[in-house]
Coordinates of C-alpha atoms and ligand atoms in Angstrom, one line a residue:
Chain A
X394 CA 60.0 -22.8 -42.0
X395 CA 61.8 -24.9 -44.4
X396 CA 61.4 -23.9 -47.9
X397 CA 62.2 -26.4 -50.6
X398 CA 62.7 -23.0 -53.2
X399 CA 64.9 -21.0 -50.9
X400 CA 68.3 -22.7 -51.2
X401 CA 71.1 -22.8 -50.6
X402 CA 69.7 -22.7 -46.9
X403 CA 72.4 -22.1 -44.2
X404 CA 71.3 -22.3 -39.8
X405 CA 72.6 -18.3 -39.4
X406 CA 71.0 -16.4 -36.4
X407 CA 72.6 -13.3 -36.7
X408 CA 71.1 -12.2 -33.1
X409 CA 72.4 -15.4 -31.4
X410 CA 76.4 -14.4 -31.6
X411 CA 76.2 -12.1 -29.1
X412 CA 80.4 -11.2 -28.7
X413 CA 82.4 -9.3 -31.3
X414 CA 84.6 -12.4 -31.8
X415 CA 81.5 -14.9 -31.7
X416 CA 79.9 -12.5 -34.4
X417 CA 82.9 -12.3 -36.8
X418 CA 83.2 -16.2 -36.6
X419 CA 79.7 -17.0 -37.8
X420 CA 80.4 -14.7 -40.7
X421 CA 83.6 -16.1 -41.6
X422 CA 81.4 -19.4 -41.4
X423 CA 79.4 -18.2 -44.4
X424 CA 82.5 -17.2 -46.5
X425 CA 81.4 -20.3 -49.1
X426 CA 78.1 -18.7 -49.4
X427 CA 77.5 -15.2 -50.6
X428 CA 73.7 -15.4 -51.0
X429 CA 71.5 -17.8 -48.4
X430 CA 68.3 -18.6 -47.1
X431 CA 68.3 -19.1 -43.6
X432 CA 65.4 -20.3 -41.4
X433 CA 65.6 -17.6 -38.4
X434 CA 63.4 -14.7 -38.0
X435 CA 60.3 -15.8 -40.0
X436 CA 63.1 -17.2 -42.6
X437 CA 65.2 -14.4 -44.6
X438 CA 67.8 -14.4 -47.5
X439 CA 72.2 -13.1 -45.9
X440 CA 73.9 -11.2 -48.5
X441 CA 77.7 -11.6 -47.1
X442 CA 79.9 -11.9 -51.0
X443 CA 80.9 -8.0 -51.5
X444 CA 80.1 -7.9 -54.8
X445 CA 76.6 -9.0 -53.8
X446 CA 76.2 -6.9 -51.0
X447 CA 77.4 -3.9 -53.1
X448 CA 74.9 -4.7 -56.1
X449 CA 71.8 -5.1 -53.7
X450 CA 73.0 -1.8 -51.6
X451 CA 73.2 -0.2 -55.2
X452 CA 69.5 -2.0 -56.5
X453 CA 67.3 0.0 -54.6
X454 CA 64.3 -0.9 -56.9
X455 CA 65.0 -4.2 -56.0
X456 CA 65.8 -4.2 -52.4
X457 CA 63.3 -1.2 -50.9
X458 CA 64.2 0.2 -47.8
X459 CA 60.5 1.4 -47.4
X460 CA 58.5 -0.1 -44.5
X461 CA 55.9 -2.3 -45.2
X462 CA 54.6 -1.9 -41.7
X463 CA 54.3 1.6 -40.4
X464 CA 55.2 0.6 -36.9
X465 CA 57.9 -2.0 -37.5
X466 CA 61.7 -0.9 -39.2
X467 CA 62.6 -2.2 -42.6
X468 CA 66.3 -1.8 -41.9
X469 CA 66.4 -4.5 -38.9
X470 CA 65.9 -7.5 -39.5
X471 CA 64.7 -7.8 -35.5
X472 CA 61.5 -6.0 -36.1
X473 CA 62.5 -3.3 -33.8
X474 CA 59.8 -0.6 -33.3
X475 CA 61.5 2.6 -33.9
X476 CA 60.5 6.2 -35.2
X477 CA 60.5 6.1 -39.4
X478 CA 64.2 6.6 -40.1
X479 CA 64.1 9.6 -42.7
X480 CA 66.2 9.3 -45.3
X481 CA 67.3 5.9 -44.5
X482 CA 63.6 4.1 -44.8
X483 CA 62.1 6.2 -47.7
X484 CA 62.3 5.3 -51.5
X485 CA 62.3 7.5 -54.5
X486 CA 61.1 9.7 -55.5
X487 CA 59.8 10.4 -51.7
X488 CA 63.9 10.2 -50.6
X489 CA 65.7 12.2 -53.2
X490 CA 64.3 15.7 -51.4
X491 CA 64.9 14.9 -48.1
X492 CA 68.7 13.3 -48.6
X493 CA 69.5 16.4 -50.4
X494 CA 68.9 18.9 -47.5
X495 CA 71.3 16.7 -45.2
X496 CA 73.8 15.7 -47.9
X497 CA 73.9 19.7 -48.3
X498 CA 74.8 20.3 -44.7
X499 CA 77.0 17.5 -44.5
X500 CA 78.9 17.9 -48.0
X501 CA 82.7 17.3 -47.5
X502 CA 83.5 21.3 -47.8
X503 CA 80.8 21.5 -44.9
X504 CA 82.0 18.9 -42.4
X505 CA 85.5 20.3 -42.9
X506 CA 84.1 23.3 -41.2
X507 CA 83.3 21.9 -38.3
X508 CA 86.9 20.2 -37.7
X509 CA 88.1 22.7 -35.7
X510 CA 84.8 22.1 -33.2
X511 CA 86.1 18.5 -33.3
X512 CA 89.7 19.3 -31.9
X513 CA 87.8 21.5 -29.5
X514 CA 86.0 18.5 -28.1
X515 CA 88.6 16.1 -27.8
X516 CA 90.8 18.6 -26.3
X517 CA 88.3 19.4 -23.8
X518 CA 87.6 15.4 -23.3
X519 CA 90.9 14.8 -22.9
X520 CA 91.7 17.8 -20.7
X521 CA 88.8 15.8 -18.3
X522 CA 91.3 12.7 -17.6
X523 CA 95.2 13.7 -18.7
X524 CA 96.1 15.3 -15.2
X525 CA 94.9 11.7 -13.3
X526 CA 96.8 8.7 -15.1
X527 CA 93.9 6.9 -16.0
X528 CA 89.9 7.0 -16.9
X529 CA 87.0 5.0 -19.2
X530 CA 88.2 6.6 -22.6
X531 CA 84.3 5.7 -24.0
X532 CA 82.3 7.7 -20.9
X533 CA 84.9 10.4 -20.8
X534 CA 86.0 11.3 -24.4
X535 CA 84.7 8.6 -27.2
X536 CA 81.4 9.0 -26.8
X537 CA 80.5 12.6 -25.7
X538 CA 83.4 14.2 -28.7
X539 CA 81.3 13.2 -31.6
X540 CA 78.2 13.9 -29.4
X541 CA 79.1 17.5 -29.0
X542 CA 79.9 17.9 -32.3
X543 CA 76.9 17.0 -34.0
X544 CA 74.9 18.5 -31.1
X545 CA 76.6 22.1 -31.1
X546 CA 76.1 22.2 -34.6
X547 CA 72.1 21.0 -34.8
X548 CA 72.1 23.7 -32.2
X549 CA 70.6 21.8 -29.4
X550 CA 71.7 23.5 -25.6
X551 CA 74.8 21.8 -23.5
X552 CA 72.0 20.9 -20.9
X553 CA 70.2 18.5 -24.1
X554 CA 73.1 16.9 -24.6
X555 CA 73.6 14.1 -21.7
X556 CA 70.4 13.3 -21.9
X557 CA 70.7 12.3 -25.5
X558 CA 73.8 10.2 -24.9
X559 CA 71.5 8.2 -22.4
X560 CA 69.2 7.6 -25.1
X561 CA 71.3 6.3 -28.2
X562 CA 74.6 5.2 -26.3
X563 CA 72.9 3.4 -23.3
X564 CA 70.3 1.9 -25.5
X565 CA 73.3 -0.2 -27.5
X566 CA 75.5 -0.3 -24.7
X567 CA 73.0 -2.3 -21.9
X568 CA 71.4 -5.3 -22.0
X569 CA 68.2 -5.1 -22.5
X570 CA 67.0 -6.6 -18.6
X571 CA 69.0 -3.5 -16.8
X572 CA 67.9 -0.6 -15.4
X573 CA 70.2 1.4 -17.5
X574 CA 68.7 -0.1 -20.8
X575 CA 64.7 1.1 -19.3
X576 CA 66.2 4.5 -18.9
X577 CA 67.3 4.7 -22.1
X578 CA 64.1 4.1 -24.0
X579 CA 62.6 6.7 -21.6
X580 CA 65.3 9.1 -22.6
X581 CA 64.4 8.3 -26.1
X582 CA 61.1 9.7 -25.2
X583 CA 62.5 12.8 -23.8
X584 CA 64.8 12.7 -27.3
X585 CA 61.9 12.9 -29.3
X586 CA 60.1 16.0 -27.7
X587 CA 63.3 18.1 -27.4
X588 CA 63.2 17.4 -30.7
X589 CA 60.0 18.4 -31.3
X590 CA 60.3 21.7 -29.4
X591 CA 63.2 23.0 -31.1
X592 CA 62.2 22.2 -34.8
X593 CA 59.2 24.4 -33.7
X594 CA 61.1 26.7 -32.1
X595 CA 63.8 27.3 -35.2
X596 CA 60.5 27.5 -37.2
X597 CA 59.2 30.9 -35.4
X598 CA 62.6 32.4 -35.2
X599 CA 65.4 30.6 -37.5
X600 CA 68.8 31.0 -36.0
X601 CA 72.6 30.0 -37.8
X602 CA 72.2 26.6 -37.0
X603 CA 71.7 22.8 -38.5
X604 CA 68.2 22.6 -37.0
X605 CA 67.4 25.6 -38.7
X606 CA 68.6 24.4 -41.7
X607 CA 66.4 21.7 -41.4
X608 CA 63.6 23.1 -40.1
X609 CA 63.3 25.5 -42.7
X610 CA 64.6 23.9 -45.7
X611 CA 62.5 23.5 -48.8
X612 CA 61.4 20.1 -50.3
X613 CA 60.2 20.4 -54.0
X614 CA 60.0 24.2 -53.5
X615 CA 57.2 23.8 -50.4
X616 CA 58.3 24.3 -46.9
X617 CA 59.2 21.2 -45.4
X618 CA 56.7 18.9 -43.8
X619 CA 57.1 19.7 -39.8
X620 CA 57.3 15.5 -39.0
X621 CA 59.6 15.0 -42.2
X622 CA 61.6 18.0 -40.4
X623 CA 61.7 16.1 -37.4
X624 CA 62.4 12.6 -38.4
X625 CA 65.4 13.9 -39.9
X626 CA 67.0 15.7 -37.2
X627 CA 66.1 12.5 -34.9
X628 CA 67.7 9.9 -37.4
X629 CA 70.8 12.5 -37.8
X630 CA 71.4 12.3 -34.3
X631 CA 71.1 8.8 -34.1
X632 CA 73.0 8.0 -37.1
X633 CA 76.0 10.4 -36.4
X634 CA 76.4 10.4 -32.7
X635 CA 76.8 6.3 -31.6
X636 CA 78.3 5.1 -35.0
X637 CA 81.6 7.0 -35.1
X638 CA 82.2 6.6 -31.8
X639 CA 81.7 2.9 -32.0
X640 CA 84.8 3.9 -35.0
X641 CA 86.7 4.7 -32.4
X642 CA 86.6 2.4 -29.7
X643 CA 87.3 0.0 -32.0
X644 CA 91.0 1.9 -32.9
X645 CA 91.7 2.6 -29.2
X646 CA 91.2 -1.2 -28.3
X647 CA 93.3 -2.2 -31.9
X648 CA 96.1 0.1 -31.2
X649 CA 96.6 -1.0 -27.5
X650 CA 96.8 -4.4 -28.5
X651 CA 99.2 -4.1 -31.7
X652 CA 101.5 -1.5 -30.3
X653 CA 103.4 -1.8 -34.3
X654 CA 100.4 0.0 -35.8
X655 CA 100.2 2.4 -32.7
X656 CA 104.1 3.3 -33.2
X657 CA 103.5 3.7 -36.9
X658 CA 100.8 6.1 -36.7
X659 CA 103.0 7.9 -34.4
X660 CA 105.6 7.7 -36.6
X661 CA 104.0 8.9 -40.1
X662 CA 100.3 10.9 -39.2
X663 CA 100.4 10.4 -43.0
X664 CA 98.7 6.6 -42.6
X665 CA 96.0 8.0 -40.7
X666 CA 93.9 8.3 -44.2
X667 CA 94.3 4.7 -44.9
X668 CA 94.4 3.3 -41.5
X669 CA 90.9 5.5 -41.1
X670 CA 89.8 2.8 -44.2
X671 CA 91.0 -0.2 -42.5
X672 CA 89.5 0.4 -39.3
X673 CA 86.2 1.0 -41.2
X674 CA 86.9 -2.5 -43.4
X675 CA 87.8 -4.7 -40.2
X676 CA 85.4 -2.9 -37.5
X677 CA 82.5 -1.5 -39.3
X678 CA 79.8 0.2 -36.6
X679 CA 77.2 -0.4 -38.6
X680 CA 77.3 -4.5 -39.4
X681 CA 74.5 -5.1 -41.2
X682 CA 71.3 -3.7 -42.8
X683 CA 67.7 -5.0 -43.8
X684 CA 66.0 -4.7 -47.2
X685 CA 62.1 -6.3 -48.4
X686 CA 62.6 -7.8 -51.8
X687 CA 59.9 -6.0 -54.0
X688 CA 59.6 -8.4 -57.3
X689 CA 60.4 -12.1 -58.4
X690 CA 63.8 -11.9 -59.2
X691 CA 67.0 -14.6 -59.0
X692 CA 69.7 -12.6 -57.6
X693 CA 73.4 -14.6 -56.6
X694 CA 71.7 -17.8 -58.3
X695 CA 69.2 -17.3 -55.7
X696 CA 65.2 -17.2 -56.1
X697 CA 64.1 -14.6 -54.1
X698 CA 60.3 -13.9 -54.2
X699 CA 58.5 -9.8 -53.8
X700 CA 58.1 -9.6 -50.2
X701 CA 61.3 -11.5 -48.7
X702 CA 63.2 -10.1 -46.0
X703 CA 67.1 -9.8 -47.1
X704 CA 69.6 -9.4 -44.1
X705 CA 73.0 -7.0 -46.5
X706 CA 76.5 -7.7 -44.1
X707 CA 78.4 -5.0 -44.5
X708 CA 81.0 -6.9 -42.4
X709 CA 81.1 -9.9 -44.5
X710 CA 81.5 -7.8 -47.1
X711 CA 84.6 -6.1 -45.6
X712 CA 86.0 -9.4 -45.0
X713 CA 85.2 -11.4 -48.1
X714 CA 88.9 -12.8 -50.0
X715 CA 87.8 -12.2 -53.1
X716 CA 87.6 -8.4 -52.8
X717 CA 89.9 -8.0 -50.1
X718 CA 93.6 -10.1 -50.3
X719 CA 94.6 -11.4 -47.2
X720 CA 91.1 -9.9 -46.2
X721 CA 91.6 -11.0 -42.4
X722 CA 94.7 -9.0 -41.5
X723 CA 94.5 -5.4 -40.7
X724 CA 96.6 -3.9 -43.2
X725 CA 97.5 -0.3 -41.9
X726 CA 98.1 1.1 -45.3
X727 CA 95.9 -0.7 -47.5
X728 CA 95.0 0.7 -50.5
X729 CA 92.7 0.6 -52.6
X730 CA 90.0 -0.1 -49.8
X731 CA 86.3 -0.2 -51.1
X732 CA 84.7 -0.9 -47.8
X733 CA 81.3 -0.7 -47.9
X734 CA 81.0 0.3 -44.0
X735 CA 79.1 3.5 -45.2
X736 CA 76.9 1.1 -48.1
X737 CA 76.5 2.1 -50.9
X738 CA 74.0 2.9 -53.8
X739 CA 71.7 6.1 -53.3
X740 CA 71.6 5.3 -49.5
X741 CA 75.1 5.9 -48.6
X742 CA 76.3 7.2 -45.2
X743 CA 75.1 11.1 -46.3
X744 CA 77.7 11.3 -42.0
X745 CA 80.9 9.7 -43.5
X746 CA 82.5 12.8 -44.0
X747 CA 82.0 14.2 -40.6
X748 CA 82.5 10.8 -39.4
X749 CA 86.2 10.8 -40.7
X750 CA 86.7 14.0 -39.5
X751 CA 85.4 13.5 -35.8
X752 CA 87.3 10.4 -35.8
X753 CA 90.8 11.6 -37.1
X754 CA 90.6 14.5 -34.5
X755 CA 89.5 12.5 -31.4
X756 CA 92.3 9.8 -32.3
X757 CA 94.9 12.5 -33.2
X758 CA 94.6 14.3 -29.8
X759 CA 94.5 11.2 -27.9
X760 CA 97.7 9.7 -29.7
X761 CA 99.4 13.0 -29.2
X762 CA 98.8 13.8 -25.6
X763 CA 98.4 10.3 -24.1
X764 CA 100.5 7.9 -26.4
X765 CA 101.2 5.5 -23.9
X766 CA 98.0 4.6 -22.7
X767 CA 97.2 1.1 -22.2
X768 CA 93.5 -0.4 -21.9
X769 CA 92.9 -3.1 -18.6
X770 CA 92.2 -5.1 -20.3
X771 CA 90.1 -7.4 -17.4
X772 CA 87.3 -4.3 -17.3
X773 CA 86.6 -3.8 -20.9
X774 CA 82.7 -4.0 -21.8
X775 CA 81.6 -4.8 -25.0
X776 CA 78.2 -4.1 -26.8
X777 CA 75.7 -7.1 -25.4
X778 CA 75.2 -7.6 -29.1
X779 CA 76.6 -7.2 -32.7
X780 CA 74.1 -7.8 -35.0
X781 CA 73.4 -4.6 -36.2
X782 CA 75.4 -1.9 -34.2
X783 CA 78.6 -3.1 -32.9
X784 CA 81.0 -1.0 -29.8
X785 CA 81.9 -1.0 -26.5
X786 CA 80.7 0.6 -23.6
X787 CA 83.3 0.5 -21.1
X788 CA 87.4 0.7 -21.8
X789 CA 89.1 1.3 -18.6
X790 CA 92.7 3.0 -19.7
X791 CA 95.8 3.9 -17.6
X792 CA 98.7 5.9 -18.6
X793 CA 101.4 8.6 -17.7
X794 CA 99.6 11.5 -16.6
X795 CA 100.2 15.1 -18.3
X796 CA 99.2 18.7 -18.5
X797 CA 95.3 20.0 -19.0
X798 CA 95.7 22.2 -21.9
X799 CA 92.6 24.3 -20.9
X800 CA 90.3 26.0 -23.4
Chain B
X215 CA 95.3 10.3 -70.3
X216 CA 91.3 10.8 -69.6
X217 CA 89.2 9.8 -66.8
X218 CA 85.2 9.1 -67.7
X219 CA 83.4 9.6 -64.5
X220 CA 79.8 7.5 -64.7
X221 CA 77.9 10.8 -62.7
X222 CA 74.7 8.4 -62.7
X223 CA 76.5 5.8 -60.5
X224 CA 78.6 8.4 -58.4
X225 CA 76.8 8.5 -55.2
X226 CA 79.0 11.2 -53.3
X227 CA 81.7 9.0 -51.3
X228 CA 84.0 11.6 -52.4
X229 CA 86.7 9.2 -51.9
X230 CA 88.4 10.3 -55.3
X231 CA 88.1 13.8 -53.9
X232 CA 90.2 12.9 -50.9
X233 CA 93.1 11.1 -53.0
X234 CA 93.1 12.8 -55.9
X235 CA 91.9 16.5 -55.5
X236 CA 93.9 18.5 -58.5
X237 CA 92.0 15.5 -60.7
X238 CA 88.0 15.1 -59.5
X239 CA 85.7 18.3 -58.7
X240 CA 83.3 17.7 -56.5
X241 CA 79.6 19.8 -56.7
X242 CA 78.2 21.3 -53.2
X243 CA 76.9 18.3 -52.3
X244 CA 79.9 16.3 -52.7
X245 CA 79.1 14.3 -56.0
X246 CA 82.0 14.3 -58.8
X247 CA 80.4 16.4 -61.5
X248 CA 84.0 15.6 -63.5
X249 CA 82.3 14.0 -66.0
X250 CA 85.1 13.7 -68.6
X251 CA 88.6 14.8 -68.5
X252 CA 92.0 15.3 -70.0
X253 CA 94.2 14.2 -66.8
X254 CA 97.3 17.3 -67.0
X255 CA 100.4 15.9 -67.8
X256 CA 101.9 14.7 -64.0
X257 CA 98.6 13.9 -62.0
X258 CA 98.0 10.5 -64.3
X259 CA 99.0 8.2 -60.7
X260 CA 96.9 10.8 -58.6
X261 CA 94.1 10.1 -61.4
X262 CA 94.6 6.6 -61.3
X263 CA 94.4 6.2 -57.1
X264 CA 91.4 8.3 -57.5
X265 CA 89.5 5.8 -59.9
X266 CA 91.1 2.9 -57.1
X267 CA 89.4 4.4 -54.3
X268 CA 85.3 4.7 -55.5
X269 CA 84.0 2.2 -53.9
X270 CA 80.8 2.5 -56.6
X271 CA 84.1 1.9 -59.6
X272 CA 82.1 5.0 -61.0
X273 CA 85.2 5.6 -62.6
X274 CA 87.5 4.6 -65.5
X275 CA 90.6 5.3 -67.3
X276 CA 91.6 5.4 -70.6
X277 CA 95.3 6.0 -71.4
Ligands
HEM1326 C1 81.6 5.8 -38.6 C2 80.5 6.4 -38.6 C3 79.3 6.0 -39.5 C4 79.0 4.8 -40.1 C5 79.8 3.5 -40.1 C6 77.7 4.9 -40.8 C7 77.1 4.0 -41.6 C8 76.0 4.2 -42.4 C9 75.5 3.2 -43.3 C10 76.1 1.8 -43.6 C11 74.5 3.8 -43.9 C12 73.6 3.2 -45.0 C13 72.4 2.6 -44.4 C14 71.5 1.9 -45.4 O1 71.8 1.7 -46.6 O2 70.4 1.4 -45.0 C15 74.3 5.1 -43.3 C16 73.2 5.9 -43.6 C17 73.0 7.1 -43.0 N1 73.9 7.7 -42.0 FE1 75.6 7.0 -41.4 N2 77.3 6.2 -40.6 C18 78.2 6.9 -39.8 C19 78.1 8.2 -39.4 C20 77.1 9.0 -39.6 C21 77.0 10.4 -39.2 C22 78.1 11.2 -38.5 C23 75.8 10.9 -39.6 C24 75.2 12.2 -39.4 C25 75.7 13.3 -38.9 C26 75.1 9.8 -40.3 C27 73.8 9.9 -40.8 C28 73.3 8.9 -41.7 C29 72.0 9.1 -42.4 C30 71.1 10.3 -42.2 C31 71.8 8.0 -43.2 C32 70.7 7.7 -44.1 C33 71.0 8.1 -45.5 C34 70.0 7.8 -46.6 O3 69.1 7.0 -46.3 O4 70.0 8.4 -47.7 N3 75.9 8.7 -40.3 N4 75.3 5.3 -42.4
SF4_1327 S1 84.4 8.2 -55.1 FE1 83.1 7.5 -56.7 S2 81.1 7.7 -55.9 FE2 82.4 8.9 -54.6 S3 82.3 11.0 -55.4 FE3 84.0 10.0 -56.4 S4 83.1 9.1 -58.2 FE4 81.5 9.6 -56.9

């Protein structure tokens, strides 16, 4: 659908660059044009300049994450059918309630609570492979430590827990014509009524837990809405549990193949604050976001009209020269470093202080008990694609075996 | 040296907290309720990083 008002108009297909490497090149290939029209998907504007992705993150009136079809997710531009994402697809004054019970639980005095759970859980993931020499460093420790974390602390039982890796990691990690991808939806299903059950369950008899937190919390001084209750604890499972582990694949492949930021971090631990920034600038989990346009307005020079689709790259952003010098090389000590791979504006990742704590933990033990792994390279697996969620879901390591630590 | 924190545009990163935590309080849900503040005598770079880091620039300095 060409459109004679919608200019400048670029031929981007965010779903068609289907490799990390393929992905990154045709955003670099917009780098002249912060705001576009482009013709895919039933035609939608590409933020990619940071300072435009930052200003539309932080216009919410503007750029509405609310759906305008029940069925159909505001925050894809794919028109995936998914459960309403609660906070992430509500507006205020609807969203300010709701955000505040999680922001609550997930403050940064709160999530440093839970850090000794994260050592826990890389200790034991590590403890699974360090006695054999090698193993798959996503199956066996990057994906199930920040699992177990969030998990244990919702309060969901051990038995839950594989189960829900099925659902959200297997879901990115397999093409969508596999076996492994149809079981994945149907462990979504099973997702959703475990949730259902224990929100229920905390309801009758609250316990010390997150679900109970949830579950019972008050919105506007009322109880809760049981399916608000619900879609929160489903969207903060699948927000915290695939993201940061994506995070961390991303450092594991990075430091095996620039062993001068591996020996530096071994070095001074200090850099681990700003490498933990860097390796959210250059490998951002979550790549891009959706927003509907809700009035006439020109934003970037750009017409937009109430109603159009608008496709916000928080990896362009992260890679844009302007805001970033020498915004292509990873920069270990970077500073300052105003990624915006949590957004920003009233939406911001509520999860990004857990996340750096999950993620400085698992990478911590894994430096300090196997530091000379090395990744084979010929077996690694990437995500089938990168528009939205980008990670890998196989990387085969080897290394010098050592002593199980135990628990 | 004084720091002006713009609370309306803070958004709760908390990424002043982390670099500068003698400077910028935080409230339980992890916004910067610092408002405005005289920056003790020794903690201006601490101050300064702190401002660097928002990535809403929710911050400014005046010296
Ligand atoms: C490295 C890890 C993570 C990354 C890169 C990430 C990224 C993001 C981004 C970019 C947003 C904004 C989305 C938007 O504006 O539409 C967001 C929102 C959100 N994230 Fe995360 N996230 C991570 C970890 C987590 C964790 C650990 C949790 C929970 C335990 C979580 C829960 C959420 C929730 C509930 C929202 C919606 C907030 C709202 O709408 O107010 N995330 N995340
Ligand atoms: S870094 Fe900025 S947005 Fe975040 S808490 Fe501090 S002032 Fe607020």
């Amino acid at each position: 659908m060409r459109d004679a008002g919608r200019a400048p108009e670029v031929d981007f297909d965010v779903l068609a660059h289907r490799t990390l490497a393929a992905n990154d090149a045709a955003w670099a290939g917009l780098r002249d044009c912060p705001v576009a029209w482009t013709p895919h998907h039933g035609g939608h504007w590409v933020i990619s300049g940071y300072e435009a992705v930052a200003e539309a993150f932080r216009d919410w009136e503007t750029f509405s994450s609310a759906r305008t079809d029940p069925a159909v997710s505001s925050i894809t531009i794919s028109g995936a059918r998914l459960p309403l994402l609660v906070p992430e697809e509500l507006d205020p004054p609807e969203w300010h309630p709701v955000r505040r019970v999680l922001a609550a639980l997930l403050s940064p005095q709160a999530a440093e609570r839970l850090r000794p759970r994260a050592r826990h859980w890389a200790r034991v993931g590590i403890d699974r492979i360090i006695g054999s020499g090698r193993g798959e460093l996503v199956g066996d420790l990057i994906f199930p430590v920040p699992a177990a974390v969030t998990l244990e602390w919702l309060g969901f039982p051990e038995a839950d827990w594989p189960v829900f890796s099925h659902a959200f990691h297997d879901a990115a990690a397999y093409p969508h014509d596999t076996p492994e991808y149809r079981a994945a939806a149907a462990a979504g299903a099973a997702v959703l009524g475990r949730v259902t059950e224990e929100v229920a369950a905390r309801v009758a008899e609250p316990r010390d837990d997150g679900l109970t937190a949830i579950a019972c919390a008050e919105v506007d001084g009322t109880p809760i809405a049981r399916e608000m209750a619900e879609a929160l604890v489903f969207m903060t499972i699948g927000g915290g549990v695939d993201t940061t582990s994506a995070l961390a694949s991303a450092a594991v492949l990075h430091l095996h193949r620039h062993p001068d930021d591996r020996a530096r971090l071994l070095a001074e631990p200090d850099l681990w604050d700003p490498a933990t920034e860097e390796f959210l600038r250059v490998y951002p989990p979550a790549r891009t976001h959706a927003r509907t346009v809700t009035r006439d307005v020109e934003f970037g020079g750009c017409p937009m009209r109430a109603g159009d689709r608008v496709l916000l790259s928080e990896v362009a952003a992260g890679r844009d020269p302007e805001a970033f010098p020498d915004a292509d090389r990873f920069v270990i000590d970077r500073f300052p470093n105003r990624h915006l791979a949590f957004g920003a504006g009233i939406h911001r990742c509520p999860g990004s202080h857990l996340a750096r704590i999950v993620f400085r933990e698992l990478m911590g033990e894994l430096l300090e008990r196997i530091p000379d792994y090395r990744i084979v390279e010929p077996e690694v697996v990437e995500y089938p694609n990168w528009s939205m969620i980008g990670g890998w879901a196989a990387l085969p390591v080897a290394f010098t075996p050592g002593p199980r630590l135990g628990p | 040296m004084r720091v002006h924190v713009d609370v309306e545009r803070c958004t709760g990163h908390a990424r002043c907290w982390s670099v500068a935590p003698e400077v910028y309080e935080l409230d339980d849900l992890g916004y910067n309720v610092t408002a405005v503040k005289e920056v003790p005598p020794g903690l201006e770079e601490q101050a300064r990083k702190g401002a660097l880091a928002c990535p809403e620039q929710a911050i400014t300095i005046e010296d």
